[in-house]
Coordinates of C-alpha atoms in Angstrom, one line a residue:
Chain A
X404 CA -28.9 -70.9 -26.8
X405 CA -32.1 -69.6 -25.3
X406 CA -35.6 -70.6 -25.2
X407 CA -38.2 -69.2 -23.5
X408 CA -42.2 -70.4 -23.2
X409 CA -45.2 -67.6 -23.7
X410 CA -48.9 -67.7 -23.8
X411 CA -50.3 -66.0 -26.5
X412 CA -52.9 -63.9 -25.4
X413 CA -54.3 -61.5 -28.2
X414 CA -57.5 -61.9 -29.9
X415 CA -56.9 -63.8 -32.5
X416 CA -53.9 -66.0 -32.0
X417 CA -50.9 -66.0 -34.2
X418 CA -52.6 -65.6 -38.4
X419 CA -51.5 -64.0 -40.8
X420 CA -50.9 -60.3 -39.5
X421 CA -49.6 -61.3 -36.2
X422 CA -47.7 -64.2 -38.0
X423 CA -46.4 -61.3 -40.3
X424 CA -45.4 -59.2 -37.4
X425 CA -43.9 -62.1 -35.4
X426 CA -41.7 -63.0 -38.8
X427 CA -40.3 -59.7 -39.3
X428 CA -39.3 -59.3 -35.2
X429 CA -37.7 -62.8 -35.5
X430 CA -35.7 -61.4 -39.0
X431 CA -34.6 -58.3 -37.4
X432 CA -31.7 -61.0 -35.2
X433 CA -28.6 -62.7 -36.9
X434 CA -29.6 -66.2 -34.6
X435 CA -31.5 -69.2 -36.3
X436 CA -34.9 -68.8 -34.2
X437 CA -37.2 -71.3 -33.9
X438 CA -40.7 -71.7 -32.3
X439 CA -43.3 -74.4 -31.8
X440 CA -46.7 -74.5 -30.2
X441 CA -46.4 -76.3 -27.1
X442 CA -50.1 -76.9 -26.5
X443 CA -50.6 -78.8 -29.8
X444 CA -47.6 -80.3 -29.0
X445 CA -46.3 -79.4 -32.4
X446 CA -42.6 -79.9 -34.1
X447 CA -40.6 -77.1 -34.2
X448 CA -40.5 -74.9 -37.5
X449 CA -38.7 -71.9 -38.3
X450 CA -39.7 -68.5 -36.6
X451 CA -38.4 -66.9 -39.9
X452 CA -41.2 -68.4 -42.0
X453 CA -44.9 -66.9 -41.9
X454 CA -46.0 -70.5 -43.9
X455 CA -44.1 -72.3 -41.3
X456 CA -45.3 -70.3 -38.5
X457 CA -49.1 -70.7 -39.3
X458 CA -48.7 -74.4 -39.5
X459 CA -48.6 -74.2 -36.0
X460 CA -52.1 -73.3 -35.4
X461 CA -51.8 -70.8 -33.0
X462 CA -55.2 -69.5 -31.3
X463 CA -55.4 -67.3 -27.8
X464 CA -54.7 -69.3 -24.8
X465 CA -52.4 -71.5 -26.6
X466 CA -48.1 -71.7 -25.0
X467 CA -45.5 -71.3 -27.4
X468 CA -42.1 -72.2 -27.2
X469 CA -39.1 -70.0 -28.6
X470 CA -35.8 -71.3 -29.1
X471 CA -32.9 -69.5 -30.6
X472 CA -29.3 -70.1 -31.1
X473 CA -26.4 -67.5 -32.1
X474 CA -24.7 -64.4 -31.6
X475 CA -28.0 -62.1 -30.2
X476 CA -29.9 -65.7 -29.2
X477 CA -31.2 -63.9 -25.6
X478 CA -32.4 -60.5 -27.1
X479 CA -34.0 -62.3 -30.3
X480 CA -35.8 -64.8 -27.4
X481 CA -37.0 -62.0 -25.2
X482 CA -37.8 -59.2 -28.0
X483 CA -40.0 -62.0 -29.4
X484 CA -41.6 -62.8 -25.8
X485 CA -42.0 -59.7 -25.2
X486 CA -43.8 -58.7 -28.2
X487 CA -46.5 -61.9 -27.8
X488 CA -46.7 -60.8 -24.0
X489 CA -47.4 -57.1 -24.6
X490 CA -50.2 -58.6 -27.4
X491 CA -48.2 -57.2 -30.1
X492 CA -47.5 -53.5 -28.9
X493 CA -50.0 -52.1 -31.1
X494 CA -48.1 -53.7 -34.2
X495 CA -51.2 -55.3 -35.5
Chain B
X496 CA -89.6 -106.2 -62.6
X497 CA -86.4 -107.2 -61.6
X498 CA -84.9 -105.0 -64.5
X499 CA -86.8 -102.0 -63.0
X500 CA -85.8 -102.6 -59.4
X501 CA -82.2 -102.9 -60.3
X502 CA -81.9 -99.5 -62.1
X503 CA -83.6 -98.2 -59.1
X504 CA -81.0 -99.2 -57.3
X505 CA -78.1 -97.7 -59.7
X506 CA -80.3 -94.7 -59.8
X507 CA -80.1 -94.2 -56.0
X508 CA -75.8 -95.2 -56.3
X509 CA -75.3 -92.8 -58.5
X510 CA -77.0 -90.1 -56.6
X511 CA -75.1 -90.8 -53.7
X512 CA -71.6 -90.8 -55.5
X513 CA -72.6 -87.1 -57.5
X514 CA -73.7 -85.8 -53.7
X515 CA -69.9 -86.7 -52.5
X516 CA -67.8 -85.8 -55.7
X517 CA -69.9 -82.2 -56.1
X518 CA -69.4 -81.7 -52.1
X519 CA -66.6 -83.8 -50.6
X520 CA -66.4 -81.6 -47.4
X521 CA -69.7 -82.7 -46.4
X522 CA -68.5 -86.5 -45.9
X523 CA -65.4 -85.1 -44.0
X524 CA -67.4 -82.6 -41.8
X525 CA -69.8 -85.1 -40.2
X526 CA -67.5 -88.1 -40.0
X527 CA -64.4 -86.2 -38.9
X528 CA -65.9 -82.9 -37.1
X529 CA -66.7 -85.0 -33.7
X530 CA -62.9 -86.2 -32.7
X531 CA -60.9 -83.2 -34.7
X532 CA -59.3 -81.5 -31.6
X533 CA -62.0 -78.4 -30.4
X534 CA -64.0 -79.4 -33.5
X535 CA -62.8 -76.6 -35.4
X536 CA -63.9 -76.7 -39.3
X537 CA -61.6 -78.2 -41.1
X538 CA -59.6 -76.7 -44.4
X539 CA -62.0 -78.2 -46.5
X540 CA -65.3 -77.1 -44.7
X541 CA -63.5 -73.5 -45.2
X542 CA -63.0 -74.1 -48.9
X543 CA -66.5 -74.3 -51.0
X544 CA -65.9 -75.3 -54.2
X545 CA -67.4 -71.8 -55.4
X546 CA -64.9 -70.1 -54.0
X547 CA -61.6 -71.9 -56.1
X548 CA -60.8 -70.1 -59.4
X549 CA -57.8 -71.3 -61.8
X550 CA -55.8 -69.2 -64.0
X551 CA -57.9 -65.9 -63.7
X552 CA -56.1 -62.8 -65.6
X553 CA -55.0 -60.4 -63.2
X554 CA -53.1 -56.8 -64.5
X555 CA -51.8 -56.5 -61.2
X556 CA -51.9 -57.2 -57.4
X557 CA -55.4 -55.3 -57.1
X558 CA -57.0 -57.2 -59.8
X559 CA -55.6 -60.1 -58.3
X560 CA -57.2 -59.3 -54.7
X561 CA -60.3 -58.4 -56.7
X562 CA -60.4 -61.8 -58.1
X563 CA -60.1 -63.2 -54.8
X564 CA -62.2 -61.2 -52.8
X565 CA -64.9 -62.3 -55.8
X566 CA -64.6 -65.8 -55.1
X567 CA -65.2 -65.2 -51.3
X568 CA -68.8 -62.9 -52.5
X569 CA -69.4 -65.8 -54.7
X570 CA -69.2 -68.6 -52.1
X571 CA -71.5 -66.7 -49.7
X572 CA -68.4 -66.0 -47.1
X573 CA -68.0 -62.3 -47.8
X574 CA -70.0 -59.0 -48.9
X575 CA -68.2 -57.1 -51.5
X576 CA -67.1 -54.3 -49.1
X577 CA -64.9 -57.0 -47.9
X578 CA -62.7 -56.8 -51.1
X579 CA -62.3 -53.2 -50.9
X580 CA -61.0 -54.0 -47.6
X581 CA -58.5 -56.3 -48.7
X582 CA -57.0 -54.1 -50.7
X583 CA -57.1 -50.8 -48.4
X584 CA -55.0 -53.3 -46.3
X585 CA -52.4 -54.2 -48.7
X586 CA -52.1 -49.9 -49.2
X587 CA -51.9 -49.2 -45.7
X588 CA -49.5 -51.9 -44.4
X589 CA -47.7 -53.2 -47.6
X590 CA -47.2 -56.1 -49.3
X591 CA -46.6 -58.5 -45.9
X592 CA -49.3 -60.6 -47.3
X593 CA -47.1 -62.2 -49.4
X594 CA -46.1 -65.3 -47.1
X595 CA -44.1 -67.3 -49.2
X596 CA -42.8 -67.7 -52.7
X597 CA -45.6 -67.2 -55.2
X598 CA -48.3 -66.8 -52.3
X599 CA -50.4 -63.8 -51.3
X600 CA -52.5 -64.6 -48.0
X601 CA -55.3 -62.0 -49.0
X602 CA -57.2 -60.6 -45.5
X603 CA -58.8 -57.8 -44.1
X604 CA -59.4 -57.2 -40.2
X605 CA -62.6 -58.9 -39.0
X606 CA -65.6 -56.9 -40.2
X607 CA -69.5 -56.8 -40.6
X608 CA -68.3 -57.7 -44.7
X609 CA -67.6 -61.1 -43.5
X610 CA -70.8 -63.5 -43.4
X611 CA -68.9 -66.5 -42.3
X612 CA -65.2 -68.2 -41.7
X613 CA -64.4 -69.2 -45.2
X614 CA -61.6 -69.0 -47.6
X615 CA -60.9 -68.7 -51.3
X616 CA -58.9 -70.1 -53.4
X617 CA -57.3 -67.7 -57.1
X618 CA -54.7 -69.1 -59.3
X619 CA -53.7 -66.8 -62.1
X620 CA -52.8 -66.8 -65.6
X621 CA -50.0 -64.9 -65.4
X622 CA -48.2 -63.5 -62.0
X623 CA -48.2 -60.3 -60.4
X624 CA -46.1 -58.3 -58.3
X625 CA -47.1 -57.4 -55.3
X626 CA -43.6 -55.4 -54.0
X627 CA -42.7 -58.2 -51.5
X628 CA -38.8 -57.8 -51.5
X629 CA -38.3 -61.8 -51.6
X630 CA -41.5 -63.8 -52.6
X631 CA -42.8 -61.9 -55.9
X632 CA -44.0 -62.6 -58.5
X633 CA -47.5 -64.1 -56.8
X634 CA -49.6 -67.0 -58.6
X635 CA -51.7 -67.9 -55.8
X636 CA -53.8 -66.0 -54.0
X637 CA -55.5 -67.2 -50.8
X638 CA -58.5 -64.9 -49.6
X639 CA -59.1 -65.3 -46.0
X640 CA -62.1 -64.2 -43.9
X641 CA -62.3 -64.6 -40.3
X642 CA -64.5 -63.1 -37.9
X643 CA -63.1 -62.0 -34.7
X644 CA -62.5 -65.8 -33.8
X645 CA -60.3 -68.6 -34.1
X646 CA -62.7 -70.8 -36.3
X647 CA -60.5 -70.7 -38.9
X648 CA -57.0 -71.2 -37.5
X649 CA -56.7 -74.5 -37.8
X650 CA -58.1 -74.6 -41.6
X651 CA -55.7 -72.3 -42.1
X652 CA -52.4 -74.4 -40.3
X653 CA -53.4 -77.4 -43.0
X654 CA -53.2 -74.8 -45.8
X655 CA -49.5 -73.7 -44.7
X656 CA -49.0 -77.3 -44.1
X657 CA -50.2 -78.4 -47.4
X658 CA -47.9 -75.5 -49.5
X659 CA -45.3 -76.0 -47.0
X660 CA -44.8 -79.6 -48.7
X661 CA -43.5 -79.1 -52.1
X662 CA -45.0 -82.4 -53.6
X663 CA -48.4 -81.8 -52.8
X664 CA -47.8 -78.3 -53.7
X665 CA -47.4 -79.1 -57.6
X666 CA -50.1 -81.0 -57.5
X667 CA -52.0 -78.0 -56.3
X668 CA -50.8 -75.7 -58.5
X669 CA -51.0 -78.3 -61.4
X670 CA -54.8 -78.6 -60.6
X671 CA -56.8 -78.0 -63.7
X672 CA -60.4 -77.8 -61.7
X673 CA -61.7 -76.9 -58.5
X674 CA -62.8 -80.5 -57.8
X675 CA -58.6 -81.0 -58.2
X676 CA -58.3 -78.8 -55.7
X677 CA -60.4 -79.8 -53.5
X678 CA -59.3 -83.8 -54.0
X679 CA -55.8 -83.1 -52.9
X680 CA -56.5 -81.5 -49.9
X681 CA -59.3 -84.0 -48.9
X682 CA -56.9 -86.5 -49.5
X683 CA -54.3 -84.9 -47.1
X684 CA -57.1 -84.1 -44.7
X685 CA -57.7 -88.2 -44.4
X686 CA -54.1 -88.9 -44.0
X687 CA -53.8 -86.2 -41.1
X688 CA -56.5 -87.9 -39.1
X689 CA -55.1 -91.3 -39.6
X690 CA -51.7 -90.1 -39.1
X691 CA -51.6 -89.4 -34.5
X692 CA -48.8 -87.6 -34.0
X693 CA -50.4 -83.9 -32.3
X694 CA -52.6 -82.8 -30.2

């Protein structure tokens, strides 16, 4: 299991087309994957879900918290770190 | 006299119940607005009640955005270059904007076609398909307009909250008016201030 904390920094936090991106990076990897927004002090949901991840309410500033568990749990974790922390990579 | 006074007085009662069924935001805005966490608008100050259409016939996905984007000119949030914009988006990056079974989350990037935050709200008759490899056909389309902000996040968390819950789902989607509409998520909106659990 891994799980790794990130502050979102792009312009418009984590709505629909950076949710959409986020989804389909977190789909790409076998592991269940799941994320929550640690400054709302939210549940966790699945990172597989675009519903799921906009109930978290993510805007800029805000820490998330990534958690997943399986055969590629360490890549999924830091691909999906790594794509917040680069503001997307020009993805949206 | 006293009969005259006392219609007065259902007179001015009944005034004040049409003013809070035809706008029930308005009652939630300036009670709520003050202790909701960075006074963000809520889900319901997103929605007007112009801006939720039931069972509209849609030919296909671009009708269907059409009919969305129409509800957002209607409610003042959008111009109509914003709908063309909706659209262009779903051509140039495909049909992500499906979120979820039976949901199309309808947007554009922030432009000078959106007036204001604001959402709409398009049920159709019939469903389309947008080309989503899991969640087609689409019955409900959300239209979303944000301007280069977070304003509407949190509106928009309750609204993936509120179809995330598969009760007050149907009772969406079994809505025969926009008032409908509007009553369940009003009604959710109380609960979620009640209810302390975030934040």
């Amino acid at each position: 299991m891994k799980q790794l904390r990130v502050k979102v920094t792009n312009a418009v936090g984590l709505h629909a087309r950076p949710a959409a991106v986020f989804v389909g990076e977190a789909g790409r990897f076998a592991s269940q994957i799941r994320v929550r927004n640690a400054t709302r002090n939210t549940p966790w949901v699945d990172a597989k879900s675009i519903l799921s991840v906009l109930t978290l309410g993510v805007e800029p500033q805000h820490e998330i918290e990534i958690m997943a568990d399986g055969p590629d749990d360490t890549r999924a974790a830091e691909a999906l770190q790594q794509l917040i922390a680069s503001d997307f990579a020009g993805k949206i | 006299m006293g009969g005259r006074c006392e219609s007065g007085m259902v007179e001015r009662d009944l005034h004040v119940d049409a003013r809070a069924d035809d706008a029930p935001w308005i009652r939630e805005v300036t009670s709520t607005s003050a202790s909701t966490e960075q006074a963000r608008p809520r889900l319901s100050a997103l929605l007007p009640i112009a801006a939720i259409r039931l069972r509209i016939p849609a030919m296909d996905w671009r009708a269907a955005v059409r009919a969305s984007g129409e509800a957002l000119v209607a409610a003042g949030i959008t111009t109509p270059a914003y709908t063309d914009q909706m659209i262009a988006t779903v051509e140039q990056l495909g049909p992500y904007i499906v979120i979820a079974p039976g949901i199309a989350l309808a947007h554009a990037r922030p432009s000078e076609a959106v007036l204001r935050p604001g959402l709409s709200w398009v049920t159709l008759a019939q469903p389309v398909r947008f080309g989503h490899k899991d969640n087609d056909p689409v019955t409900l389309i959300v239209g979303l307009a944000a301007p280069d902000s977070s304003s509407h996040v949190q509106g928009l968390a309750t609204l993936a909250e509120l179809l995330e819950d598969p009760t007050r789902r149907a009772a969406l989607m079994a809505a025969n008016t926009p008032r409908d509409v509007l009553g369940v998520i009003t009604e959710y909106e109380r609960r979620d201030v009640r209810g302390v659990g975030r934040g």
